[in-house]
Amino acid sequence: MLGYISYLPCKPEQTESGFGRRALLAGLLAFGAVPAWAQGKLDAAGATFSDFGIADNGASLGQAADQAGNAQDDKPARVLGIDQSGGFARVRFDAVKAEVGIPLGWTAREDWERGVATFAARGWRLLVWRIDFAFEGVRDAEHYAASKVGAIQARRPGVRGRARKLADGSFLIVFENVPPSSGDSGGRRTVLDLVVPAPGSGKEGILLTLGVPEAEGDRAVRLLALLKDSLKVH
């Protein structure tokens, strides 16, 4: 499951003791100065899905994904419905047993382990994963967030990671100064990870990973707020 830099779940291996926890605490302090997270929640700031896509009536959804989605078993995700006025399609990623709103104008595909939605015109990419905390070598969502910050910063010098627990028990991680991956155009990127514990289960969670060009990090937070509100986990 490793390959798409910090866009992936990762087994942290020995990161809880020390570095991972210190990174999480540093991140909590850093987030305190950011208005979008000051109240412990994501804020779309009045934005809607229409602000992040193209009104194409869902025509793009099943188109071929970019290089990050070209697995052998890559296939279009299941579209449950289209909300023209809201500017999004409700999409189910069967591989991760989750539904989420995807802006119109994006592609939405999946393979055996993840969902992939992209907006190639702006270089935006969303990955949707299901996390088994025990498999990843962590106890819960908090341990996962702390460990991932430490693991990524240790493996990728120059990448800065910050994490914060949100009011509903989910965890937001922001990675900055991320090198572009295969299929990315332009320079450095910002990657937002949102770890959402699965309802009624302390053993699993959903990871939403949104990667964007570095200059669009603030707008990405607004879209992530919309994605979070639209998420339904089965």
CSV table of C-alpha atoms in Angstrom, one decimal:
chain,number,residue,atom,x,y,z
A,1,MET,CA,0.0,0.0,0.0
A,2,LEU,CA,3.0,2.3,-0.1
A,3,GLY,CA,3.8,4.3,-3.2
A,4,TYR,CA,1.9,7.6,-3.3
A,5,ILE,CA,4.1,9.4,-0.7
A,6,SER,CA,2.1,10.7,2.3
A,7,TYR,CA,-1.1,10.1,0.4
A,8,LEU,CA,-1.2,6.5,1.8
A,9,PRO,CA,-1.9,4.8,5.0
A,10,CYS,CA,1.4,3.6,6.4
A,11,LYS,CA,2.6,1.2,9.1
A,12,PRO,CA,4.5,3.6,11.5
A,13,GLU,CA,6.9,1.0,13.1
A,14,GLN,CA,8.6,2.4,16.2
A,15,THR,CA,7.3,6.0,15.7
A,16,GLU,CA,5.0,6.3,18.7
A,17,SER,CA,7.9,6.6,21.2
A,18,GLY,CA,9.1,10.2,21.0
A,19,PHE,CA,9.0,11.7,17.5
A,20,GLY,CA,5.4,10.9,16.5
A,21,ARG,CA,3.9,12.1,19.7
A,22,ARG,CA,6.0,15.2,19.8
A,23,ALA,CA,5.0,16.0,16.2
A,24,LEU,CA,1.3,15.7,17.2
A,25,LEU,CA,1.7,18.0,20.2
A,26,ALA,CA,3.6,20.5,18.0
A,27,GLY,CA,0.8,20.3,15.5
A,28,LEU,CA,-1.9,21.0,18.0
A,29,LEU,CA,-0.1,24.2,19.0
A,30,ALA,CA,0.4,25.2,15.4
A,31,PHE,CA,-3.2,24.7,14.5
A,32,GLY,CA,-4.3,27.0,17.3
A,33,ALA,CA,-3.4,30.1,15.2
A,34,VAL,CA,-5.4,28.9,12.1
A,35,PRO,CA,-9.0,30.3,12.1
A,36,ALA,CA,-10.4,27.5,10.0
A,37,TRP,CA,-9.5,25.0,12.8
A,38,ALA,CA,-9.7,27.3,15.8
A,39,GLN,CA,-12.9,25.8,17.1
A,40,GLY,CA,-11.8,22.3,16.5
A,41,LYS,CA,-13.8,21.7,13.4
A,42,LEU,CA,-13.5,22.1,9.6
A,43,ASP,CA,-15.2,25.1,8.0
A,44,ALA,CA,-16.3,25.3,4.4
A,45,ALA,CA,-16.6,29.1,4.9
A,46,GLY,CA,-19.7,29.3,2.7
A,47,ALA,CA,-18.2,27.3,-0.2
A,48,THR,CA,-20.2,24.6,-2.0
A,49,PHE,CA,-19.2,21.7,-4.2
A,50,SER,CA,-19.9,23.9,-7.2
A,51,ASP,CA,-16.9,26.0,-6.3
A,52,PHE,CA,-14.6,23.0,-6.9
A,53,GLY,CA,-15.7,21.5,-10.2
A,54,ILE,CA,-17.6,21.9,-13.5
A,55,ALA,CA,-21.3,21.6,-14.1
A,56,ASP,CA,-21.2,18.7,-16.6
A,57,ASN,CA,-24.1,16.6,-15.3
A,58,GLY,CA,-21.7,13.9,-14.1
A,59,ALA,CA,-20.3,13.2,-17.6
A,60,SER,CA,-16.7,13.1,-16.4
A,61,LEU,CA,-17.3,10.7,-13.4
A,62,GLY,CA,-16.5,7.4,-15.2
A,63,GLN,CA,-13.7,8.7,-17.4
A,64,ALA,CA,-10.2,7.2,-17.2
A,65,ALA,CA,-8.4,8.3,-14.1
A,66,ASP,CA,-4.8,9.7,-14.0
A,67,GLN,CA,-1.8,7.6,-13.3
A,68,ALA,CA,-2.6,7.3,-9.6
A,69,GLY,CA,-5.7,5.3,-10.4
A,70,ASN,CA,-4.5,3.0,-13.2
A,71,ALA,CA,-4.5,-0.3,-11.3
A,72,GLN,CA,-5.3,-3.5,-13.1
A,73,ASP,CA,-8.7,-3.7,-11.6
A,74,ASP,CA,-9.4,0.0,-11.9
A,75,LYS,CA,-13.1,0.7,-12.6
A,76,PRO,CA,-15.6,3.5,-12.4
A,77,ALA,CA,-17.1,4.1,-8.9
A,78,ARG,CA,-20.8,3.6,-8.4
A,79,VAL,CA,-22.8,6.8,-8.8
A,80,LEU,CA,-25.8,6.8,-6.5
A,81,GLY,CA,-27.2,10.1,-7.6
A,82,ILE,CA,-26.5,13.6,-9.0
A,83,ASP,CA,-27.4,16.9,-7.3
A,84,GLN,CA,-27.2,19.5,-10.1
A,85,SER,CA,-28.0,22.4,-7.8
A,86,GLY,CA,-25.5,21.3,-5.2
A,87,GLY,CA,-22.8,20.7,-7.8
A,88,PHE,CA,-22.0,17.1,-6.7
A,89,ALA,CA,-22.6,13.5,-7.3
A,90,ARG,CA,-23.1,11.0,-4.5
A,91,VAL,CA,-20.6,8.2,-5.1
A,92,ARG,CA,-20.1,4.9,-3.4
A,93,PHE,CA,-16.7,3.3,-3.3
A,94,ASP,CA,-17.4,-0.3,-2.8
A,95,ALA,CA,-13.8,-1.2,-2.0
A,96,VAL,CA,-13.9,0.8,1.2
A,97,LYS,CA,-17.7,0.6,1.9
A,98,ALA,CA,-18.2,4.4,2.0
A,99,GLU,CA,-20.2,7.0,0.2
A,100,VAL,CA,-19.0,10.6,-0.4
A,101,GLY,CA,-20.0,13.6,-2.4
A,102,ILE,CA,-17.7,14.3,-5.4
A,103,PRO,CA,-17.8,17.6,-7.2
A,104,LEU,CA,-19.2,17.5,-10.8
A,105,GLY,CA,-16.4,17.6,-13.3
A,106,TRP,CA,-14.2,15.1,-11.4
A,107,THR,CA,-13.5,11.5,-12.3
A,108,ALA,CA,-14.4,8.9,-9.6
A,109,ARG,CA,-12.9,5.4,-9.9
A,110,GLU,CA,-11.7,2.6,-7.5
A,111,ASP,CA,-9.6,-0.5,-7.4
A,112,TRP,CA,-9.5,-3.3,-4.9
A,113,GLU,CA,-8.3,-1.2,-1.9
A,114,ARG,CA,-9.2,2.5,-2.4
A,115,GLY,CA,-11.4,5.1,-4.1
A,116,VAL,CA,-9.8,7.7,-6.3
A,117,ALA,CA,-11.4,11.0,-7.4
A,118,THR,CA,-9.5,13.6,-9.5
A,119,PHE,CA,-9.9,17.0,-11.0
A,120,ALA,CA,-7.1,17.0,-13.5
A,121,ALA,CA,-7.7,20.6,-14.6
A,122,ARG,CA,-6.5,21.9,-11.3
A,123,GLY,CA,-4.3,19.0,-10.1
A,124,TRP,CA,-6.5,18.0,-7.2
A,125,ARG,CA,-6.8,14.4,-6.1
A,126,LEU,CA,-8.8,12.6,-3.4
A,127,LEU,CA,-8.1,9.1,-2.2
A,128,VAL,CA,-10.5,7.2,0.1
A,129,TRP,CA,-9.1,4.4,2.2
A,130,ARG,CA,-10.5,2.0,4.9
A,131,ILE,CA,-8.0,1.7,7.7
A,132,ASP,CA,-7.6,-1.4,10.0
A,133,PHE,CA,-5.8,0.1,12.9
A,134,ALA,CA,-4.4,-3.2,14.2
A,135,PHE,CA,-3.1,-3.9,10.7
A,136,GLU,CA,-1.4,-0.5,10.6
A,137,GLY,CA,0.2,-1.3,14.0
A,138,VAL,CA,-1.7,1.4,16.0
A,139,ARG,CA,-4.4,1.4,18.7
A,140,ASP,CA,-6.8,3.9,17.3
A,141,ALA,CA,-7.3,7.1,15.2
A,142,GLU,CA,-5.3,9.3,17.6
A,143,HIS,CA,-2.3,6.8,17.6
A,144,TYR,CA,-2.6,6.6,13.8
A,145,ALA,CA,-2.4,10.4,13.3
A,146,ALA,CA,0.5,10.8,15.7
A,147,SER,CA,2.4,7.9,14.2
A,148,LYS,CA,1.8,8.9,10.6
A,149,VAL,CA,3.2,12.5,11.1
A,150,GLY,CA,6.3,11.1,12.6
A,151,ALA,CA,6.7,8.3,10.0
A,152,ILE,CA,6.3,10.7,7.0
A,153,GLN,CA,8.6,13.4,8.4
A,154,ALA,CA,11.2,10.8,9.2
A,155,ARG,CA,11.1,9.3,5.7
A,156,ARG,CA,10.6,12.5,3.8
A,157,PRO,CA,13.0,15.3,5.0
A,158,GLY,CA,11.5,18.7,4.3
A,159,VAL,CA,7.9,17.6,4.6
A,160,ARG,CA,6.2,19.3,7.5
A,161,GLY,CA,3.3,17.5,9.2
A,162,ARG,CA,0.8,18.8,11.8
A,163,ALA,CA,-2.2,17.0,13.4
A,164,ARG,CA,-5.2,18.0,15.4
A,165,LYS,CA,-8.1,16.2,17.0
A,166,LEU,CA,-11.4,17.7,15.8
A,167,ALA,CA,-14.5,18.1,18.0
A,168,ASP,CA,-16.2,15.0,16.6
A,169,GLY,CA,-13.3,12.7,17.4
A,170,SER,CA,-11.8,12.7,13.9
A,171,PHE,CA,-8.2,13.8,13.2
A,172,LEU,CA,-6.9,16.2,10.7
A,173,ILE,CA,-3.3,16.0,9.5
A,174,VAL,CA,-1.8,18.6,7.2
A,175,PHE,CA,1.4,17.8,5.3
A,176,GLU,CA,3.1,20.8,3.6
A,177,ASN,CA,6.1,21.0,1.2
A,178,VAL,CA,5.2,17.6,-0.3
A,179,PRO,CA,7.1,16.7,-3.5
A,180,PRO,CA,4.9,16.0,-6.5
A,181,SER,CA,4.2,12.4,-7.2
A,182,SER,CA,3.8,10.5,-10.4
A,183,GLY,CA,1.0,12.2,-12.4
A,184,ASP,CA,1.2,15.5,-10.6
A,185,SER,CA,2.1,18.6,-12.5
A,186,GLY,CA,3.7,21.7,-11.1
A,187,GLY,CA,5.7,22.0,-7.9
A,188,ARG,CA,5.3,21.2,-4.2
A,189,ARG,CA,1.9,20.1,-2.8
A,190,THR,CA,-0.2,20.3,0.3
A,191,VAL,CA,-1.8,17.1,1.4
A,192,LEU,CA,-4.7,16.9,3.9
A,193,ASP,CA,-5.5,13.7,5.7
A,194,LEU,CA,-8.7,13.3,7.6
A,195,VAL,CA,-9.0,10.2,9.8
A,196,VAL,CA,-12.6,9.4,10.6
A,197,PRO,CA,-13.3,6.5,13.1
A,198,ALA,CA,-15.9,4.1,11.7
A,199,PRO,CA,-19.2,4.5,13.6
A,200,GLY,CA,-19.6,1.8,16.3
A,201,SER,CA,-16.1,0.5,15.8
A,202,GLY,CA,-12.9,1.4,17.5
A,203,LYS,CA,-10.9,-0.9,15.2
A,204,GLU,CA,-11.5,0.7,11.8
A,205,GLY,CA,-11.6,4.1,10.2
A,206,ILE,CA,-11.9,6.0,6.9
A,207,LEU,CA,-9.0,8.0,5.6
A,208,LEU,CA,-9.8,10.9,3.2
A,209,THR,CA,-6.6,12.2,1.6
A,210,LEU,CA,-6.8,15.3,-0.5
A,211,GLY,CA,-3.7,16.4,-2.4
A,212,VAL,CA,-3.6,19.9,-4.1
A,213,PRO,CA,-1.0,22.3,-5.4
A,214,GLU,CA,0.7,24.1,-2.5
A,215,ALA,CA,-0.9,27.4,-3.2
A,216,GLU,CA,-4.4,26.0,-2.9
A,217,GLY,CA,-4.1,24.6,0.6
A,218,ASP,CA,-6.6,27.0,2.1
A,219,ARG,CA,-9.3,26.2,-0.5
A,220,ALA,CA,-8.6,22.5,0.0
A,221,VAL,CA,-9.6,22.8,3.6
A,222,ARG,CA,-13.0,24.1,2.5
A,223,LEU,CA,-13.5,21.2,0.2
A,224,LEU,CA,-12.4,18.7,2.8
A,225,ALA,CA,-15.1,20.2,5.1
A,226,LEU,CA,-17.7,19.5,2.5
A,227,LEU,CA,-16.4,16.0,1.9
A,228,LYS,CA,-16.5,15.2,5.6
A,229,ASP,CA,-20.1,16.4,5.9
A,230,SER,CA,-21.1,14.2,3.0
A,231,LEU,CA,-19.3,11.1,4.2
A,232,LYS,CA,-21.3,8.0,5.0
A,233,VAL,CA,-19.6,4.9,6.2
A,234,HIS,CA,-21.1,1.4,6.0
